């Protein structure tokens, strides 16, 4: 019998541990030509804000060795546009559906969460408190423990299903932000969003991204993300949805051993849009080879006695 890939993050159950990371998957339709979005354990669409956003000037991405920088600027159709034009299609994918929300103010997050609370097809919301590319909101909330706790707490008052807090690594102590999200009432911690960086065209004496900085993702950040997941797993009792440079089944199992209950894949989908299929089939094979019958047995199994801090 093949091993069970089913996972549980608190009350959120998924048929496998692979979620699509917000912003790398549109709202699913773009991916349909490559892969049935229903094969993922869960899908998380691009951040939705109350009003539509056109995003930043181009270029919005810069390739780097083993990764990329992005500064998209949260382009999205706005809450009403999403509800009308995208959500109906996403409902039919037959997998866990998580809506990622971003706002300039607490009230904006709360208003959207209140509306989604009425929408039974949405299994959970992910609060983007970690976008490094917007002048207001986003990461502003996620770099300050008090702001994180207040925001999550206000959303908690109006949203009854699971709340994911998506954390930024661009802080001195991510564990204090994780703990603030937990205090506020988050159910799941999603980490990490991108690392701030810049790309330079020295001949032109200009940065490649017009907004100067961007968020770095891809395999180059995996060791940094693993360390963040491992640290938070040791300090928090909440389940973790880990991410950061995951591109193979080995990477998935590394994150799970470090303490993630499930993972999000992102940048790899720009390179290999069908990556989820290979990852799922390799996961089954590796677990069978190891004699593991249930993938959840892998969570948090890293031996800390061998770990140097
Ligand atoms: C962006 O849209 O600029 C990136 C979003 C994010 O990193 O949360």
mmCIF file of C-alpha atoms and ligand atoms in Angstrom:
data_model
loop_
_atom_site.group_PDB
_atom_site.id
_atom_site.type_symbol
_atom_site.label_atom_id
_atom_site.label_comp_id
_atom_site.label_asym_id
_atom_site.label_seq_id
_atom_site.Cartn_x
_atom_site.Cartn_y
_atom_site.Cartn_z
ATOM 1 C CA UNK A 1 0.000 0.000 0.000
ATOM 2 C CA UNK A 2 1.376 3.491 -0.834
ATOM 3 C CA UNK A 3 2.244 5.669 2.176
ATOM 4 C CA UNK A 4 -0.341 8.216 3.315
ATOM 5 C CA UNK A 5 0.537 11.754 2.262
ATOM 6 C CA UNK A 6 -2.400 13.270 4.142
ATOM 7 C CA UNK A 7 -1.535 16.034 6.613
ATOM 8 C CA UNK A 8 -3.270 17.966 9.332
ATOM 9 C CA UNK A 9 -2.507 21.537 10.374
ATOM 10 C CA UNK A 10 -4.690 22.045 13.408
ATOM 11 C CA UNK A 11 -8.215 21.693 12.095
ATOM 12 C CA UNK A 12 -7.147 22.082 8.461
ATOM 13 C CA UNK A 13 -6.802 18.722 6.724
ATOM 14 C CA UNK A 14 -5.159 18.242 3.330
ATOM 15 C CA UNK A 15 -4.762 15.192 1.136
ATOM 16 C CA UNK A 16 -1.053 15.902 0.711
ATOM 17 C CA UNK A 17 1.490 18.409 2.081
ATOM 18 C CA UNK A 18 2.053 20.468 -1.077
ATOM 19 C CA UNK A 19 0.352 23.873 -1.229
ATOM 20 C CA UNK A 20 0.898 26.402 -4.005
ATOM 21 C CA UNK A 21 2.501 29.556 -2.611
ATOM 22 C CA UNK A 22 0.628 32.807 -3.046
ATOM 23 C CA UNK A 23 1.754 34.876 -6.002
ATOM 24 C CA UNK A 24 3.314 32.019 -7.940
ATOM 25 C CA UNK A 25 0.105 30.425 -9.112
ATOM 26 C CA UNK A 26 -2.283 33.251 -10.035
ATOM 27 C CA UNK A 27 -5.721 31.983 -9.056
ATOM 28 C CA UNK A 28 -5.197 28.570 -10.643
ATOM 29 C CA UNK A 29 -6.479 29.187 -14.154
ATOM 30 C CA UNK A 30 -3.006 29.956 -15.558
ATOM 31 C CA UNK A 31 -1.796 26.601 -14.243
ATOM 32 C CA UNK A 32 -4.593 24.497 -15.708
ATOM 33 C CA UNK A 33 -2.692 24.036 -18.988
ATOM 34 C CA UNK A 34 0.104 22.325 -17.049
ATOM 35 C CA UNK A 35 -1.462 20.646 -14.077
ATOM 36 C CA UNK A 36 -4.857 20.096 -12.486
ATOM 37 C CA UNK A 37 -4.870 22.506 -9.501
ATOM 38 C CA UNK A 38 -6.823 19.824 -7.640
ATOM 39 C CA UNK A 39 -3.674 17.698 -7.262
ATOM 40 C CA UNK A 40 -2.228 20.109 -4.707
ATOM 41 C CA UNK A 41 -2.982 19.557 -1.043
ATOM 42 C CA UNK A 42 -4.119 23.170 -1.070
ATOM 43 C CA UNK A 43 -4.006 26.241 -3.266
ATOM 44 C CA UNK A 44 -3.292 29.796 -2.186
ATOM 45 C CA UNK A 45 -3.964 32.529 -4.733
ATOM 46 C CA UNK A 46 -2.224 35.862 -5.188
ATOM 47 C CA UNK A 47 -2.869 38.353 -2.374
ATOM 48 C CA UNK A 48 -6.219 40.125 -2.571
ATOM 49 C CA UNK A 49 -6.589 43.735 -1.439
ATOM 50 C CA UNK A 50 -9.798 45.631 -0.906
ATOM 51 C CA UNK A 51 -9.396 47.662 -4.110
ATOM 52 C CA UNK A 52 -7.761 46.469 -7.350
ATOM 53 C CA UNK A 53 -4.036 47.183 -7.695
ATOM 54 C CA UNK A 54 -2.151 47.592 -10.957
ATOM 55 C CA UNK A 55 1.226 46.646 -9.487
ATOM 56 C CA UNK A 56 4.669 48.176 -9.883
ATOM 57 C CA UNK A 57 6.372 49.414 -13.064
ATOM 58 C CA UNK A 58 8.331 46.820 -15.050
ATOM 59 C CA UNK A 59 10.753 45.122 -14.805
ATOM 60 C CA UNK A 60 9.222 43.407 -11.801
ATOM 61 C CA UNK A 61 11.559 40.444 -11.595
ATOM 62 C CA UNK A 62 15.308 39.964 -11.750
ATOM 63 C CA UNK A 63 16.880 36.543 -12.038
ATOM 64 C CA UNK A 64 19.726 35.740 -9.640
ATOM 65 C CA UNK A 65 21.892 32.626 -9.247
ATOM 66 C CA UNK A 66 19.519 29.926 -7.943
ATOM 67 C CA UNK A 67 16.694 32.356 -7.387
ATOM 68 C CA UNK A 68 14.911 35.539 -8.307
ATOM 69 C CA UNK A 69 13.941 38.913 -6.934
ATOM 70 C CA UNK A 70 10.396 40.144 -7.389
ATOM 71 C CA UNK A 71 8.718 43.447 -6.898
ATOM 72 C CA UNK A 72 5.246 42.852 -8.303
ATOM 73 C CA UNK A 73 3.519 45.400 -6.126
ATOM 74 C CA UNK A 74 0.571 43.161 -5.259
ATOM 75 C CA UNK A 75 -1.200 43.369 -8.594
ATOM 76 C CA UNK A 76 -4.653 41.892 -8.085
ATOM 77 C CA UNK A 77 -8.280 42.366 -9.179
ATOM 78 C CA UNK A 78 -9.453 43.635 -5.788
ATOM 79 C CA UNK A 79 -11.825 41.891 -3.404
ATOM 80 C CA UNK A 80 -15.051 42.293 -5.396
ATOM 81 C CA UNK A 81 -13.350 41.319 -8.658
ATOM 82 C CA UNK A 82 -11.877 38.238 -6.999
ATOM 83 C CA UNK A 83 -15.199 37.157 -5.531
ATOM 84 C CA UNK A 84 -16.989 37.568 -8.843
ATOM 85 C CA UNK A 85 -14.430 36.493 -11.444
ATOM 86 C CA UNK A 86 -12.014 34.083 -9.751
ATOM 87 C CA UNK A 87 -13.464 32.454 -6.644
ATOM 88 C CA UNK A 88 -16.222 30.511 -8.478
ATOM 89 C CA UNK A 89 -13.622 28.677 -10.573
ATOM 90 C CA UNK A 90 -11.355 28.033 -7.577
ATOM 91 C CA UNK A 91 -14.248 26.471 -5.654
ATOM 92 C CA UNK A 92 -14.389 23.681 -8.228
ATOM 93 C CA UNK A 93 -10.783 22.547 -7.897
ATOM 94 C CA UNK A 94 -11.705 20.092 -5.171
ATOM 95 C CA UNK A 95 -8.852 20.851 -2.830
ATOM 96 C CA UNK A 96 -8.207 23.035 0.196
ATOM 97 C CA UNK A 97 -8.725 26.655 -0.766
ATOM 98 C CA UNK A 98 -6.864 29.391 1.108
ATOM 99 C CA UNK A 99 -7.385 33.065 0.245
ATOM 100 C CA UNK A 100 -4.408 35.328 0.899
ATOM 101 C CA UNK A 101 -5.338 38.844 2.062
ATOM 102 C CA UNK A 102 -3.314 42.047 2.192
ATOM 103 C CA UNK A 103 -4.306 45.513 3.354
ATOM 104 C CA UNK A 104 -2.950 48.981 3.990
ATOM 105 C CA UNK A 105 -4.917 49.137 7.239
ATOM 106 C CA UNK A 106 -6.268 46.722 9.834
ATOM 107 C CA UNK A 107 -9.819 47.620 8.813
ATOM 108 C CA UNK A 108 -9.150 46.472 5.266
ATOM 109 C CA UNK A 109 -7.986 43.023 6.416
ATOM 110 C CA UNK A 110 -10.930 42.786 8.820
ATOM 111 C CA UNK A 111 -13.548 43.757 6.227
ATOM 112 C CA UNK A 112 -12.337 41.168 3.721
ATOM 113 C CA UNK A 113 -12.051 38.480 6.411
ATOM 114 C CA UNK A 114 -15.598 39.225 7.578
ATOM 115 C CA UNK A 115 -16.921 38.697 4.062
ATOM 116 C CA UNK A 116 -14.925 35.488 3.584
ATOM 117 C CA UNK A 117 -16.265 34.134 6.847
ATOM 118 C CA UNK A 118 -19.615 33.832 5.052
ATOM 119 C CA UNK A 119 -18.046 31.981 2.148
ATOM 120 C CA UNK A 120 -18.040 28.287 3.071
ATOM 121 C CA UNK A 121 -15.954 27.292 0.028
ATOM 122 C CA UNK A 122 -12.975 29.157 1.480
ATOM 123 C CA UNK A 123 -11.287 26.806 3.940
ATOM 124 C CA UNK A 124 -8.859 29.305 5.465
ATOM 125 C CA UNK A 125 -7.336 32.739 5.030
ATOM 126 C CA UNK A 126 -3.668 33.613 4.939
ATOM 127 C CA UNK A 127 -2.762 37.086 6.190
ATOM 128 C CA UNK A 128 0.020 38.600 4.146
ATOM 129 C CA UNK A 129 1.890 40.587 6.770
ATOM 130 C CA UNK A 130 5.162 40.080 4.960
ATOM 131 C CA UNK A 131 5.056 41.691 1.503
ATOM 132 C CA UNK A 132 8.324 43.617 1.172
ATOM 133 C CA UNK A 133 7.140 45.607 -1.871
ATOM 134 C CA UNK A 134 4.408 47.904 -0.627
ATOM 135 C CA UNK A 135 4.843 51.296 1.046
ATOM 136 C CA UNK A 136 1.979 50.671 3.495
ATOM 137 C CA UNK A 137 0.584 47.571 5.153
ATOM 138 C CA UNK A 138 2.012 44.125 4.359
ATOM 139 C CA UNK A 139 5.427 43.769 5.969
ATOM 140 C CA UNK A 140 4.831 46.886 8.086
ATOM 141 C CA UNK A 141 2.585 44.717 10.268
ATOM 142 C CA UNK A 142 4.859 41.696 10.220
ATOM 143 C CA UNK A 143 8.044 43.341 11.503
ATOM 144 C CA UNK A 144 6.486 44.510 14.764
ATOM 145 C CA UNK A 145 5.205 41.944 17.290
ATOM 146 C CA UNK A 146 2.590 44.296 18.745
ATOM 147 C CA UNK A 147 1.211 45.221 15.298
ATOM 148 C CA UNK A 148 1.137 41.533 14.349
ATOM 149 C CA UNK A 149 -0.795 40.580 17.468
ATOM 150 C CA UNK A 150 -3.311 43.401 17.089
ATOM 151 C CA UNK A 151 -3.948 42.712 13.418
ATOM 152 C CA UNK A 152 -4.350 38.962 13.855
ATOM 153 C CA UNK A 153 -6.528 39.536 16.933
ATOM 154 C CA UNK A 154 -8.903 41.867 15.054
ATOM 155 C CA UNK A 155 -9.214 39.424 12.172
ATOM 156 C CA UNK A 156 -9.772 36.586 14.670
ATOM 157 C CA UNK A 157 -12.860 38.417 15.972
ATOM 158 C CA UNK A 158 -14.581 38.138 12.594
ATOM 159 C CA UNK A 159 -13.151 35.004 10.992
ATOM 160 C CA UNK A 160 -13.994 31.611 12.475
ATOM 161 C CA UNK A 161 -12.117 29.148 10.275
ATOM 162 C CA UNK A 162 -8.294 28.733 10.287
ATOM 163 C CA UNK A 163 -6.138 31.843 10.025
ATOM 164 C CA UNK A 164 -2.623 31.519 8.626
ATOM 165 C CA UNK A 165 -0.129 34.289 9.402
ATOM 166 C CA UNK A 166 2.481 34.546 6.633
ATOM 167 C CA UNK A 167 5.684 35.762 8.232
ATOM 168 C CA UNK A 168 8.582 37.758 6.896
ATOM 169 C CA UNK A 169 12.164 36.663 7.513
ATOM 170 C CA UNK A 170 13.262 40.316 7.374
ATOM 171 C CA UNK A 171 13.332 40.672 11.150
ATOM 172 C CA UNK A 172 15.885 40.134 13.881
ATOM 173 C CA UNK A 173 13.806 37.530 15.700
ATOM 174 C CA UNK A 174 11.136 35.717 13.709
ATOM 175 C CA UNK A 175 10.172 33.686 16.813
ATOM 176 C CA UNK A 176 8.879 36.821 18.546
ATOM 177 C CA UNK A 177 6.658 37.595 15.543
ATOM 178 C CA UNK A 178 5.462 33.976 15.466
ATOM 179 C CA UNK A 179 4.585 34.186 19.131
ATOM 180 C CA UNK A 180 2.718 37.486 18.586
ATOM 181 C CA UNK A 181 0.684 35.886 15.784
ATOM 182 C CA UNK A 182 -0.133 32.989 18.113
ATOM 183 C CA UNK A 183 -1.183 35.396 20.875
ATOM 184 C CA UNK A 184 -3.434 37.188 18.404
ATOM 185 C CA UNK A 185 -5.187 33.916 17.585
ATOM 186 C CA UNK A 186 -3.520 32.581 14.430
ATOM 187 C CA UNK A 187 -3.968 28.845 13.862
ATOM 188 C CA UNK A 188 -1.087 28.203 11.459
ATOM 189 C CA UNK A 189 2.228 29.947 10.774
ATOM 190 C CA UNK A 190 3.337 30.178 7.138
ATOM 191 C CA UNK A 191 7.028 30.974 6.701
ATOM 192 C CA UNK A 192 9.055 32.384 5.118
ATOM 193 C CA UNK A 193 8.073 35.053 2.621
ATOM 194 C CA UNK A 194 10.923 36.553 0.583
ATOM 195 C CA UNK A 195 14.196 38.085 1.751
ATOM 196 C CA UNK A 196 14.842 41.726 0.856
ATOM 197 C CA UNK A 197 17.566 42.186 -1.715
ATOM 198 C CA UNK A 198 18.686 44.311 -4.636
ATOM 199 C CA UNK A 199 19.995 43.555 -8.127
ATOM 200 C CA UNK A 200 22.398 46.049 -9.705
ATOM 201 C CA UNK A 201 23.229 46.922 -13.301
ATOM 202 C CA UNK A 202 26.602 48.535 -12.610
ATOM 203 C CA UNK A 203 27.084 49.661 -16.219
ATOM 204 C CA UNK A 204 23.927 51.736 -16.046
ATOM 205 C CA UNK A 205 24.597 52.530 -12.372
ATOM 206 C CA UNK A 206 21.020 51.555 -11.686
ATOM 207 C CA UNK A 207 19.157 48.947 -9.778
ATOM 208 C CA UNK A 208 17.358 46.516 -12.076
ATOM 209 C CA UNK A 209 14.071 46.842 -10.194
ATOM 210 C CA UNK A 210 12.676 50.383 -10.392
ATOM 211 C CA UNK A 211 11.606 50.214 -6.748
ATOM 212 C CA UNK A 212 15.249 49.429 -5.827
ATOM 213 C CA UNK A 213 14.555 46.473 -3.525
ATOM 214 C CA UNK A 214 12.723 43.237 -4.203
ATOM 215 C CA UNK A 215 11.927 39.973 -2.444
ATOM 216 C CA UNK A 216 14.353 37.112 -2.988
ATOM 217 C CA UNK A 217 13.018 33.564 -3.422
ATOM 218 C CA UNK A 218 14.173 30.275 -4.945
ATOM 219 C CA UNK A 219 16.641 27.529 -3.994
ATOM 220 C CA UNK A 220 19.278 30.033 -2.834
ATOM 221 C CA UNK A 221 17.186 30.910 0.232
ATOM 222 C CA UNK A 222 16.399 27.325 1.273
ATOM 223 C CA UNK A 223 18.996 27.006 4.065
ATOM 224 C CA UNK A 224 17.879 30.361 5.514
ATOM 225 C CA UNK A 225 14.224 29.346 5.369
ATOM 226 C CA UNK A 226 14.963 25.962 6.933
ATOM 227 C CA UNK A 227 16.673 27.650 9.813
ATOM 228 C CA UNK A 228 13.676 29.959 10.325
ATOM 229 C CA UNK A 229 11.242 27.013 10.268
ATOM 230 C CA UNK A 230 13.402 25.015 12.652
ATOM 231 C CA UNK A 231 13.672 27.955 15.089
ATOM 232 C CA UNK A 232 9.953 28.719 15.049
ATOM 233 C CA UNK A 233 9.053 25.027 15.406
ATOM 234 C CA UNK A 234 11.088 24.908 18.600
ATOM 235 C CA UNK A 235 9.464 28.012 20.064
ATOM 236 C CA UNK A 236 5.821 27.731 18.995
ATOM 237 C CA UNK A 237 3.182 25.069 19.357
ATOM 238 C CA UNK A 238 1.327 26.119 16.197
ATOM 239 C CA UNK A 239 1.560 24.005 13.038
ATOM 240 C CA UNK A 240 3.887 25.393 10.379
ATOM 241 C CA UNK A 241 3.406 25.626 6.636
ATOM 242 C CA UNK A 242 7.034 25.921 5.561
ATOM 243 C CA UNK A 243 8.365 27.499 2.382
ATOM 244 C CA UNK A 244 11.486 28.975 0.843
ATOM 245 C CA UNK A 245 13.247 27.517 -2.170
ATOM 246 C CA UNK A 246 11.540 24.124 -2.161
ATOM 247 C CA UNK A 247 11.988 22.378 -5.496
ATOM 248 C CA UNK A 248 12.051 18.631 -4.813
ATOM 249 C CA UNK A 249 10.667 15.898 -2.570
ATOM 250 C CA UNK A 250 13.972 15.929 -0.678
ATOM 251 C CA UNK A 251 13.415 19.608 0.089
ATOM 252 C CA UNK A 252 9.875 18.903 1.292
ATOM 253 C CA UNK A 253 11.102 16.216 3.669
ATOM 254 C CA UNK A 254 13.891 18.485 4.929
ATOM 255 C CA UNK A 255 11.295 21.133 5.860
ATOM 256 C CA UNK A 256 9.066 18.530 7.487
ATOM 257 C CA UNK A 257 11.962 17.100 9.499
ATOM 258 C CA UNK A 258 12.766 20.662 10.589
ATOM 259 C CA UNK A 259 9.214 21.047 11.924
ATOM 260 C CA UNK A 260 6.859 21.980 9.077
ATOM 261 C CA UNK A 261 3.589 20.012 8.936
ATOM 262 C CA UNK A 262 3.218 20.858 5.239
ATOM 263 C CA UNK A 263 4.893 23.160 2.708
ATOM 264 C CA UNK A 264 4.243 25.686 -0.034
ATOM 265 C CA UNK A 265 6.066 25.540 -3.340
ATOM 266 C CA UNK A 266 6.564 28.774 -5.238
ATOM 267 C CA UNK A 267 9.401 29.867 -7.482
ATOM 268 C CA UNK A 268 10.092 26.367 -8.817
ATOM 269 C CA UNK A 269 6.726 26.547 -10.579
ATOM 270 C CA UNK A 270 8.114 29.247 -12.891
ATOM 271 C CA UNK A 271 10.850 26.813 -13.929
ATOM 272 C CA UNK A 272 8.917 23.533 -13.832
ATOM 273 C CA UNK A 273 5.174 24.229 -13.720
ATOM 274 C CA UNK A 274 4.502 20.510 -13.229
ATOM 275 C CA UNK A 275 6.881 20.266 -10.265
ATOM 276 C CA UNK A 276 4.067 19.263 -7.925
ATOM 277 C CA UNK A 277 3.525 16.034 -9.870
ATOM 278 C CA UNK A 278 7.156 14.914 -9.638
ATOM 279 C CA UNK A 279 7.333 15.933 -5.988
ATOM 280 C CA UNK A 280 4.239 13.922 -5.052
ATOM 281 C CA UNK A 281 5.415 10.836 -6.889
ATOM 282 C CA UNK A 282 8.936 11.101 -5.391
ATOM 283 C CA UNK A 283 7.497 11.576 -1.907
ATOM 284 C CA UNK A 284 5.596 8.300 -2.199
ATOM 285 C CA UNK A 285 8.666 6.517 -3.475
ATOM 286 C CA UNK A 286 11.078 7.885 -0.847
ATOM 287 C CA UNK A 287 8.722 7.148 2.026
ATOM 288 C CA UNK A 288 8.121 3.602 0.770
ATOM 289 C CA UNK A 289 11.873 3.075 0.498
ATOM 290 C CA UNK A 290 12.292 4.293 4.082
ATOM 291 C CA UNK A 291 9.391 2.157 5.353
ATOM 292 C CA UNK A 292 7.421 5.249 6.452
ATOM 293 C CA UNK A 293 3.673 4.641 6.180
ATOM 294 C CA UNK A 294 2.439 8.147 7.034
ATOM 295 C CA UNK A 295 4.240 11.339 6.001
ATOM 296 C CA UNK A 296 3.202 13.094 9.213
ATOM 297 C CA UNK A 297 5.609 10.817 11.068
ATOM 298 C CA UNK A 298 8.389 12.925 9.532
ATOM 299 C CA UNK A 299 7.344 16.209 11.164
ATOM 300 C CA UNK A 300 9.899 17.610 13.613
ATOM 301 C CA UNK A 301 12.136 14.554 13.515
ATOM 302 C CA UNK A 302 15.416 16.442 13.167
ATOM 303 C CA UNK A 303 17.771 15.273 15.918
ATOM 304 C CA UNK A 304 18.592 18.402 17.860
ATOM 305 C CA UNK A 305 21.515 16.699 19.652
ATOM 306 C CA UNK A 306 23.514 16.973 16.434
ATOM 307 C CA UNK A 307 22.548 20.547 15.740
ATOM 308 C CA UNK A 308 24.913 23.423 16.436
ATOM 309 C CA UNK A 309 22.994 26.683 17.013
HETATM 310 C C1 LIG B 1 4.480 41.506 -4.519
HETATM 311 O O1 LIG B 1 3.354 41.424 -5.011
HETATM 312 O O2 LIG B 1 5.203 42.481 -4.704
HETATM 313 C C2 LIG B 1 5.022 40.383 -3.664
HETATM 314 C C3 LIG B 1 4.058 39.923 -2.655
HETATM 315 C C4 LIG B 1 4.681 39.326 -1.442
HETATM 316 O O3 LIG B 1 5.884 39.071 -1.385
HETATM 317 O O4 LIG B 1 3.957 39.099 -0.479
#
